[in-house]
Coordinates of C-alpha atoms in Angstrom, one line a residue:
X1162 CA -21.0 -3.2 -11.2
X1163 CA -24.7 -3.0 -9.3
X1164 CA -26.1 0.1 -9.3
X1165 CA -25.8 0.8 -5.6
X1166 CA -21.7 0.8 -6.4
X1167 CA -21.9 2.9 -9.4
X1168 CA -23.9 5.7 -7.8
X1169 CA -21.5 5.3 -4.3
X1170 CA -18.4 5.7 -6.6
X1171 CA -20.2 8.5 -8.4
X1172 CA -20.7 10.5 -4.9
X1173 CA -16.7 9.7 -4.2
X1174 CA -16.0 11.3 -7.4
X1175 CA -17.9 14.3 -6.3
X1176 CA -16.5 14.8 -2.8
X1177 CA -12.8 14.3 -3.6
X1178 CA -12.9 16.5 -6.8
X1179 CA -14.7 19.3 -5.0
X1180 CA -11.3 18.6 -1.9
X1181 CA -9.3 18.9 -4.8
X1182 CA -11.0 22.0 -5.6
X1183 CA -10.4 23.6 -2.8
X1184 CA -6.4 23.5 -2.6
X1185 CA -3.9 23.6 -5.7
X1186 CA -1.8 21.0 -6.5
X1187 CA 1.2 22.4 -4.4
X1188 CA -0.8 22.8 -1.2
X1189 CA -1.4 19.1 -1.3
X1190 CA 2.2 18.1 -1.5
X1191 CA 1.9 16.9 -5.1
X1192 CA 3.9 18.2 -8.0
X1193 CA 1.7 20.3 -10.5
X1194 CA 0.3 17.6 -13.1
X1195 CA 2.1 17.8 -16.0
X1196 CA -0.7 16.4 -18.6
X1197 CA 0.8 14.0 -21.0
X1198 CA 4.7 14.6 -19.8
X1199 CA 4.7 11.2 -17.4
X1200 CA 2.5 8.3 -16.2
X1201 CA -0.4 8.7 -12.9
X1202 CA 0.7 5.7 -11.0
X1203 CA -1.1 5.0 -7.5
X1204 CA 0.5 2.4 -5.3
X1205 CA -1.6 0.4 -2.7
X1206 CA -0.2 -1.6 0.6
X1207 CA 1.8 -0.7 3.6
X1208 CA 5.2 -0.9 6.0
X1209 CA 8.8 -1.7 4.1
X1210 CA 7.3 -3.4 1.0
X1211 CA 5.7 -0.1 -0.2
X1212 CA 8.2 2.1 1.0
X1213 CA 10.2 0.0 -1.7
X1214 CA 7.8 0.5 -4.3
X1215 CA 7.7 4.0 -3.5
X1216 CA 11.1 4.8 -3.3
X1217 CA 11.7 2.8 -6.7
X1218 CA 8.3 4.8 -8.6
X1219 CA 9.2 8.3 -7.4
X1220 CA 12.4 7.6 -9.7
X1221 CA 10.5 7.7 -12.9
X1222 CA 7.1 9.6 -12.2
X1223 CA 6.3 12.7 -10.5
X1224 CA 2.5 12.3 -10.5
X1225 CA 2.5 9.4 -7.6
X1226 CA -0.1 8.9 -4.9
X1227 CA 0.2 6.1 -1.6
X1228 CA -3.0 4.8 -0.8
X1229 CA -2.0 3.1 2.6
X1230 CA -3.2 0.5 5.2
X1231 CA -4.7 1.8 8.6
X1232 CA -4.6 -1.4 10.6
X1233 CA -1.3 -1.3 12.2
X1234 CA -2.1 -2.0 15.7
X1235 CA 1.0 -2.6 17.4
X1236 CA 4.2 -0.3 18.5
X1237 CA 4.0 3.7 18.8
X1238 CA 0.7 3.2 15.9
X1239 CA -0.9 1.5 18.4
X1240 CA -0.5 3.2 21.5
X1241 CA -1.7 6.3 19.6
X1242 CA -4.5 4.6 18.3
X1243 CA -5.7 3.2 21.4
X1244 CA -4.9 6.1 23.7
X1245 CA -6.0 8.8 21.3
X1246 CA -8.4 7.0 19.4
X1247 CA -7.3 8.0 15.6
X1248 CA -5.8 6.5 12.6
X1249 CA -2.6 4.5 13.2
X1250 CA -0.1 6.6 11.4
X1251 CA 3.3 4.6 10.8
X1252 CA 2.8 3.0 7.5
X1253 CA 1.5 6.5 6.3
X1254 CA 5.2 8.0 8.4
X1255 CA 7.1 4.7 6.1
X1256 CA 5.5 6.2 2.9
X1257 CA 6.3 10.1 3.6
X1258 CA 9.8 9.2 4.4
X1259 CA 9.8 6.7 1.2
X1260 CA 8.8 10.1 -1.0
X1261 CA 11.2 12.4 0.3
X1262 CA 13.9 13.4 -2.1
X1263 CA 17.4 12.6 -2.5
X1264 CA 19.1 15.8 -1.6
X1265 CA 19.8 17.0 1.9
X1266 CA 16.8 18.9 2.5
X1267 CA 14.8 15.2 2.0
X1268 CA 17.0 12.9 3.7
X1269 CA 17.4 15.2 6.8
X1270 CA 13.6 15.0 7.0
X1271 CA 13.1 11.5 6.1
X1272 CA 15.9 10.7 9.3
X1273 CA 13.5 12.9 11.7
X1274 CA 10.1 11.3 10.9
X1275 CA 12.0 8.2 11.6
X1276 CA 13.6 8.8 14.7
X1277 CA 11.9 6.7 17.5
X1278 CA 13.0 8.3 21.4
X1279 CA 14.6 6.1 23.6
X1280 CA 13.7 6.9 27.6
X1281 CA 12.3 5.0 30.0
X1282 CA 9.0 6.5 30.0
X1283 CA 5.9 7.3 28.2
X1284 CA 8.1 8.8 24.8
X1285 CA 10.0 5.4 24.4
X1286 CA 9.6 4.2 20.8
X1287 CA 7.7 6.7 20.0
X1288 CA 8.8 7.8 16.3
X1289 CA 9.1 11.4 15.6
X1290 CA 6.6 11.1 12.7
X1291 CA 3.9 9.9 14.0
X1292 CA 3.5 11.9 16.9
X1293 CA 3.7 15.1 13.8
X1294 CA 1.1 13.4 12.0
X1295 CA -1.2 12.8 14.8
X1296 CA -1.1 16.7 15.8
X1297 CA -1.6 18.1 12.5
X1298 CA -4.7 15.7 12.5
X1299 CA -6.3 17.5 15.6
X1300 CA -4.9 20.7 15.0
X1301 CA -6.4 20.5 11.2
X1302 CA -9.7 17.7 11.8
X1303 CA -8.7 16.5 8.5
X1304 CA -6.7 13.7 7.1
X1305 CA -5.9 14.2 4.3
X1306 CA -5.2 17.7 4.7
X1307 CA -2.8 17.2 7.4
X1308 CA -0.8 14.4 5.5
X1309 CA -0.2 17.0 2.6
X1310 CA 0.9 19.6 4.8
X1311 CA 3.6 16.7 5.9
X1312 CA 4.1 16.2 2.3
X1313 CA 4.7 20.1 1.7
X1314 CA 7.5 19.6 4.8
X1315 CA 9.0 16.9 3.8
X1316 CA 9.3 17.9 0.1
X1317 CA 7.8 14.7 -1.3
X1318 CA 7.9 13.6 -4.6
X1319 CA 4.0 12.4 -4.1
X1320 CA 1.1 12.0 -2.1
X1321 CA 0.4 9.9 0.8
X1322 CA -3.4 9.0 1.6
X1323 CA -5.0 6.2 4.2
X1324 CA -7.0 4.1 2.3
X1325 CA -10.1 4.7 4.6
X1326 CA -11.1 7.3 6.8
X1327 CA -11.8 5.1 10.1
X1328 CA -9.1 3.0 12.2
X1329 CA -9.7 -1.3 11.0
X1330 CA -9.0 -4.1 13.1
X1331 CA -7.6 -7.2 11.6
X1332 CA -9.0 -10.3 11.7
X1333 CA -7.5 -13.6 10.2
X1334 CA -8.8 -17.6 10.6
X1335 CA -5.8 -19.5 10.8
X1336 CA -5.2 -22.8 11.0
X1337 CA -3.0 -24.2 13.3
X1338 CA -2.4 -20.7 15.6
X1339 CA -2.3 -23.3 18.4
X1340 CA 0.5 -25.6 17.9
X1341 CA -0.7 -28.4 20.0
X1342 CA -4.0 -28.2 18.0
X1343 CA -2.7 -28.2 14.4
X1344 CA -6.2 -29.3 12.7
X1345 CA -7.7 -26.1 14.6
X1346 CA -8.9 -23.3 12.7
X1347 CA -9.1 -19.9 15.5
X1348 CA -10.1 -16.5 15.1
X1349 CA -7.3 -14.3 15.8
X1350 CA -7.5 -10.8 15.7
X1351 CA -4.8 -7.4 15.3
X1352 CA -2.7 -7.0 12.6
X1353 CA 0.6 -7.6 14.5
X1354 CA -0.5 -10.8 15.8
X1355 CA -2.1 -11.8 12.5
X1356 CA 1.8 -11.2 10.9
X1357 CA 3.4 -13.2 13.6
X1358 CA 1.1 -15.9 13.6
X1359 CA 2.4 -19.2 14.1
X1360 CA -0.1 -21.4 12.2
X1361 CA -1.5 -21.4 8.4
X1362 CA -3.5 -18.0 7.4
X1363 CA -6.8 -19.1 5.3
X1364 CA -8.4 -16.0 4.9
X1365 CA -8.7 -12.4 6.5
X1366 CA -11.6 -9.6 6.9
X1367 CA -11.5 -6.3 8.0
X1368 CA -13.7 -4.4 11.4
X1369 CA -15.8 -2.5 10.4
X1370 CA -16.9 -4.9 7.5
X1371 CA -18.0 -2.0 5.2
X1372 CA -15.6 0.7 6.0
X1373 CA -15.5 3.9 4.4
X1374 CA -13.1 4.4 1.7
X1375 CA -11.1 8.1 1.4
X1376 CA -13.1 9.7 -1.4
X1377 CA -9.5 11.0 -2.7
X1378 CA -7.8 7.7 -2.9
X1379 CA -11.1 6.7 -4.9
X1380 CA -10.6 9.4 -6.9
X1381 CA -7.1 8.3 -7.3
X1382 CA -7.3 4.9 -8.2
X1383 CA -10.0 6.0 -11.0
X1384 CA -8.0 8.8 -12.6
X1385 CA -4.7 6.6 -12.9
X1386 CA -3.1 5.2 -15.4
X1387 CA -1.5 2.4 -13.7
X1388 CA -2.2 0.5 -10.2
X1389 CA 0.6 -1.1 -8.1
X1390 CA 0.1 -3.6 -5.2
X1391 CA 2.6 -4.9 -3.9
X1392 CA 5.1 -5.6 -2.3
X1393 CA 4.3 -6.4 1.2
X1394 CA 2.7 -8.1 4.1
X1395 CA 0.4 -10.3 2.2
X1396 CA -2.7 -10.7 4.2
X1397 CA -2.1 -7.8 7.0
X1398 CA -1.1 -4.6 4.3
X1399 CA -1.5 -5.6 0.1
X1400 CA -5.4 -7.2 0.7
X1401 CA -6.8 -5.4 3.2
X1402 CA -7.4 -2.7 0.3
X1403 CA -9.4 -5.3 -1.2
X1404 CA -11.6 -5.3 1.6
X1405 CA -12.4 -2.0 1.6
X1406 CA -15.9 -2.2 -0.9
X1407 CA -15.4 1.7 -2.2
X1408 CA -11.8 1.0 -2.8
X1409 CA -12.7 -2.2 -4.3
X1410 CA -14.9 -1.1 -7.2
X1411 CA -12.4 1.9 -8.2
X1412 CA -10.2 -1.0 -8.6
X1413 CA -12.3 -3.2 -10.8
X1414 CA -13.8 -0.4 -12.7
X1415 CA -10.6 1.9 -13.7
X1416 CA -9.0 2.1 -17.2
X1417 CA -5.9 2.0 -15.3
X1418 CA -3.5 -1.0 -16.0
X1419 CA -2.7 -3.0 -13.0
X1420 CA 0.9 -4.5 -11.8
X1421 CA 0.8 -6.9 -8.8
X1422 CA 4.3 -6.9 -7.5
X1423 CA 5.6 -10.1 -5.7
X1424 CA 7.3 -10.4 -2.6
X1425 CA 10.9 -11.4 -2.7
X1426 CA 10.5 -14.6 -0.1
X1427 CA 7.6 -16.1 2.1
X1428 CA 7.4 -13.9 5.6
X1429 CA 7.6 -16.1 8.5
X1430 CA 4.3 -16.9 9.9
X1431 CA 2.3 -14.9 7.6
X1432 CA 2.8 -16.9 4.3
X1433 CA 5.6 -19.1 5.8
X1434 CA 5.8 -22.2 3.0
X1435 CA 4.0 -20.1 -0.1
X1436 CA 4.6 -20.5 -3.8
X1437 CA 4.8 -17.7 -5.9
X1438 CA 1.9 -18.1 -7.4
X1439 CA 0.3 -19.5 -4.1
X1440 CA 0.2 -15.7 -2.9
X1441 CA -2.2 -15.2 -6.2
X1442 CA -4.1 -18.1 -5.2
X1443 CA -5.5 -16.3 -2.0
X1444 CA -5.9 -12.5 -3.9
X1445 CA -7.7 -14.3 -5.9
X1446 CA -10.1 -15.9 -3.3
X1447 CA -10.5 -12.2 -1.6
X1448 CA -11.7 -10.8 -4.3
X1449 CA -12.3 -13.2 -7.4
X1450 CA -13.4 -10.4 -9.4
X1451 CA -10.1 -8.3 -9.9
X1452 CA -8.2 -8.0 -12.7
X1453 CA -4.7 -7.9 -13.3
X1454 CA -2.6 -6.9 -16.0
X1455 CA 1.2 -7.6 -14.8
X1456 CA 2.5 -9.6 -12.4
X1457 CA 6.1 -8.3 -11.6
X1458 CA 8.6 -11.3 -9.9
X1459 CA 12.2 -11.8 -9.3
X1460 CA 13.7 -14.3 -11.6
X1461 CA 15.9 -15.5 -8.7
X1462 CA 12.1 -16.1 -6.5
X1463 CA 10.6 -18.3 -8.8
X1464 CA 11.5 -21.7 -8.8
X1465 CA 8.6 -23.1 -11.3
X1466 CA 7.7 -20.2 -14.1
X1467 CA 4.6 -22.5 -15.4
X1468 CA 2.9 -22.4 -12.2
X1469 CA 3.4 -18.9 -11.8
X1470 CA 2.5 -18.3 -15.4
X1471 CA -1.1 -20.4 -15.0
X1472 CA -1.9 -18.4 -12.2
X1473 CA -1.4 -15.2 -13.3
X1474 CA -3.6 -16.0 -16.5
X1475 CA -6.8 -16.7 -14.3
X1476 CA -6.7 -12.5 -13.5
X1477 CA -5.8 -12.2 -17.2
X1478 CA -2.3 -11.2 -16.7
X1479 CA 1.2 -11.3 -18.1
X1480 CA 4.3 -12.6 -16.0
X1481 CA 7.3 -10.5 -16.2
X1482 CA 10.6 -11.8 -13.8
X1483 CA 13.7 -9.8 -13.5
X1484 CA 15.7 -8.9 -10.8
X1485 CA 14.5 -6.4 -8.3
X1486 CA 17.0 -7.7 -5.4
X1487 CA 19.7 -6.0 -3.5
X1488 CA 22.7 -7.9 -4.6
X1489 CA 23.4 -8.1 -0.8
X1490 CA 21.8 -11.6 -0.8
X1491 CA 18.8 -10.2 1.5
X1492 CA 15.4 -10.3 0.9
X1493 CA 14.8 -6.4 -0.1
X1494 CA 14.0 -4.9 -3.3
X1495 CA 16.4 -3.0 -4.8
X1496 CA 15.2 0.8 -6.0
X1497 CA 17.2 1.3 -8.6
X1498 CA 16.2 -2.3 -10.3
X1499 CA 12.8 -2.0 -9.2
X1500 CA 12.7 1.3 -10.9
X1501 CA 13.8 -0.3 -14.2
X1502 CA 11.2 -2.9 -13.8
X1503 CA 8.5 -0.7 -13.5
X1504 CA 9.9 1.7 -16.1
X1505 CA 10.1 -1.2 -18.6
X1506 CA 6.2 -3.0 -17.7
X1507 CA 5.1 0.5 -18.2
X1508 CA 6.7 1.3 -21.8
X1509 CA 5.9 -2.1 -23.0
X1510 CA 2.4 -3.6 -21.7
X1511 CA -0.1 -1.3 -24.2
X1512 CA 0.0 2.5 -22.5
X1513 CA 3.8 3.6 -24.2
X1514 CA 1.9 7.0 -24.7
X1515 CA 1.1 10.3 -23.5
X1516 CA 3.8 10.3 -21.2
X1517 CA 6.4 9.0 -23.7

């Protein structure tokens, strides 16, 4: 690490610990830390494949923190982000709801952040949560702040934080966006587009290129003992994190152990036609430095174990496979299977202890 990233992660340090400072563990919709009684375990990404890995981690820890994507530019996220100018607040909404407990205090909440209105004006689509979010953000002028006192509300069993302070734009250079012009490689821009895309996604970058991270996701990501990324949109919500410098370094310099957790079947247009260990391939070529330590797959999603095996060895990882599907035949991770996934790679890849 150069020294310019050293003292930047230093100054994070300072400014989330002295926010931490300022509010008890309560007050930011986290359970009281419990030292040594269970693992710290931060998840990374965005939409449905985090809520998964959410609402499979709050099962066996209650020290959890979301660090989530803010480049959602389409539906009610985007009209809020373009008429109001702030941070698009669904996949943050996705992750409260994922948190919120089992009895009927959290799923009543969970159902209202989710309601979307349907009318034939200006409230049409709109979800219930986000509008919440986005007036506790100008009634408080503070983030993270705002997304506890959501937390508090909702009862979660965790903590929800964007991964950077500022509203990104996605950009992607696909191959092939223009069917009649298949050799092609275009520019195209906006997360919902990018996820849609028709053609072949080569690589993807961030606006602004050096955005600021959240000094308490930083914080986070450094004070945990395990990372997950993963599940999710591969190139619009699990590495855009990666692009994010700040958030970046926390993730190559922690003593956390890291799980990458693989999606269940290629998403049309996205990563339409990728391997396994093809989705590894281009993590690696954002950010060649990172490490790994797990790489979590079903058994049913892997059609060639060797491949998947190689790859995972170039970030210095093990391969574990076992099945994380619903039984319904759909492509959705089961929480209660994820759960003993993550349960098991936890126990058994070298940190058994405190929490055990």
């Amino acid at each position: 690490m150069t020294g310019r990233a050293a003292l930047r992660l230093s100054r994070l340090r300072r400014v989330a610990s002295e926010g931490r400072g300022d509010r008890p563990a309560e007050a930011r919709g986290a359970k009281p830390r419990r030292r040594g009684a269970q693992p710290k375990v931060v998840a990374l990404g965005g939409g449905m494949g985090l809520s998964a890995s959410l609402a499979a981690l709050r099962r066996i820890t209650g020290d959890l923190t979301a660090v989530v994507t803010v480049a959602d530019d389409g539906g009610s996220s985007g009209r809020l982000r373009d008429e109001l100018g702030v941070l698009p607040p669904g996949d943050l909404r996705k992750a409260l709801a994922a948190l919120c407990g089992d009895d009927e205090w959290g799923q009543t909440w969970a159902r209202v952040i989710q309601h979307r209105f349907q009318s034939q004006g200006d409230l049409h689509e709109h979800a219930v949560g986000n509008l919440l979010i986005v007036a506790l953000w100008e009634q408080l002028g503070d983030h993270v702040q705002a997304l506890d006192l959501v937390g508090r509300l909702l009862g979660a069993h965790g903590r929800v934080l964007p991964m950077s302070a500022v509203p990104l734009e996605l950009q992607a250079l696909v191959k092939g966006h223009d069917p009649e012009r298949p050799e092609d490689v275009e520019t195209v821009r906006g997360q919902a587009t990018v996820a849609l895309t028709p053609g072949e996604v080569q690589s993807v970058q961030v606006v602004p290129a050096d955005p600021p991270a959240v000094p308490e996701a930083v914080a986070a990501v450094l004070d945990a003992d395990w990372v997950v990324l993963g599940p999710g949109s591969w190139f619009s919500s699990v590495i855009p994190h990666l692009l994010v410098p700040e958030l970046l370094d926390a993730l190559t310099e922690t003593k956390a152990r890291r799980v990458l957790s693989l999606n269940l079947a290629p998403q049309p247009g996205e990563t339409e036609g990728f391997s396994p260990q093809r989705h590894l391939e281009v993590l690696g070529r954002h950010a060649p430095k990172l490490a790994l330590d797990v790489v979590l797959a079903d058994e049913a999603a892997v059609p060639d174990r060797d491949s998947l095996t190689d790859a995972a060895q170039r970030f210095g990882a093990a391969v574990e496979l076992a099945p994380v599907a619903r039984t319904d035949g759909s492509p959705r991770h089961d929480p209660e299977l994820l759960a003993a996934a993550y349960d098991r790679i936890f126990r058994m890849h070298g940190r058994i202890g405190p929490w055990r």
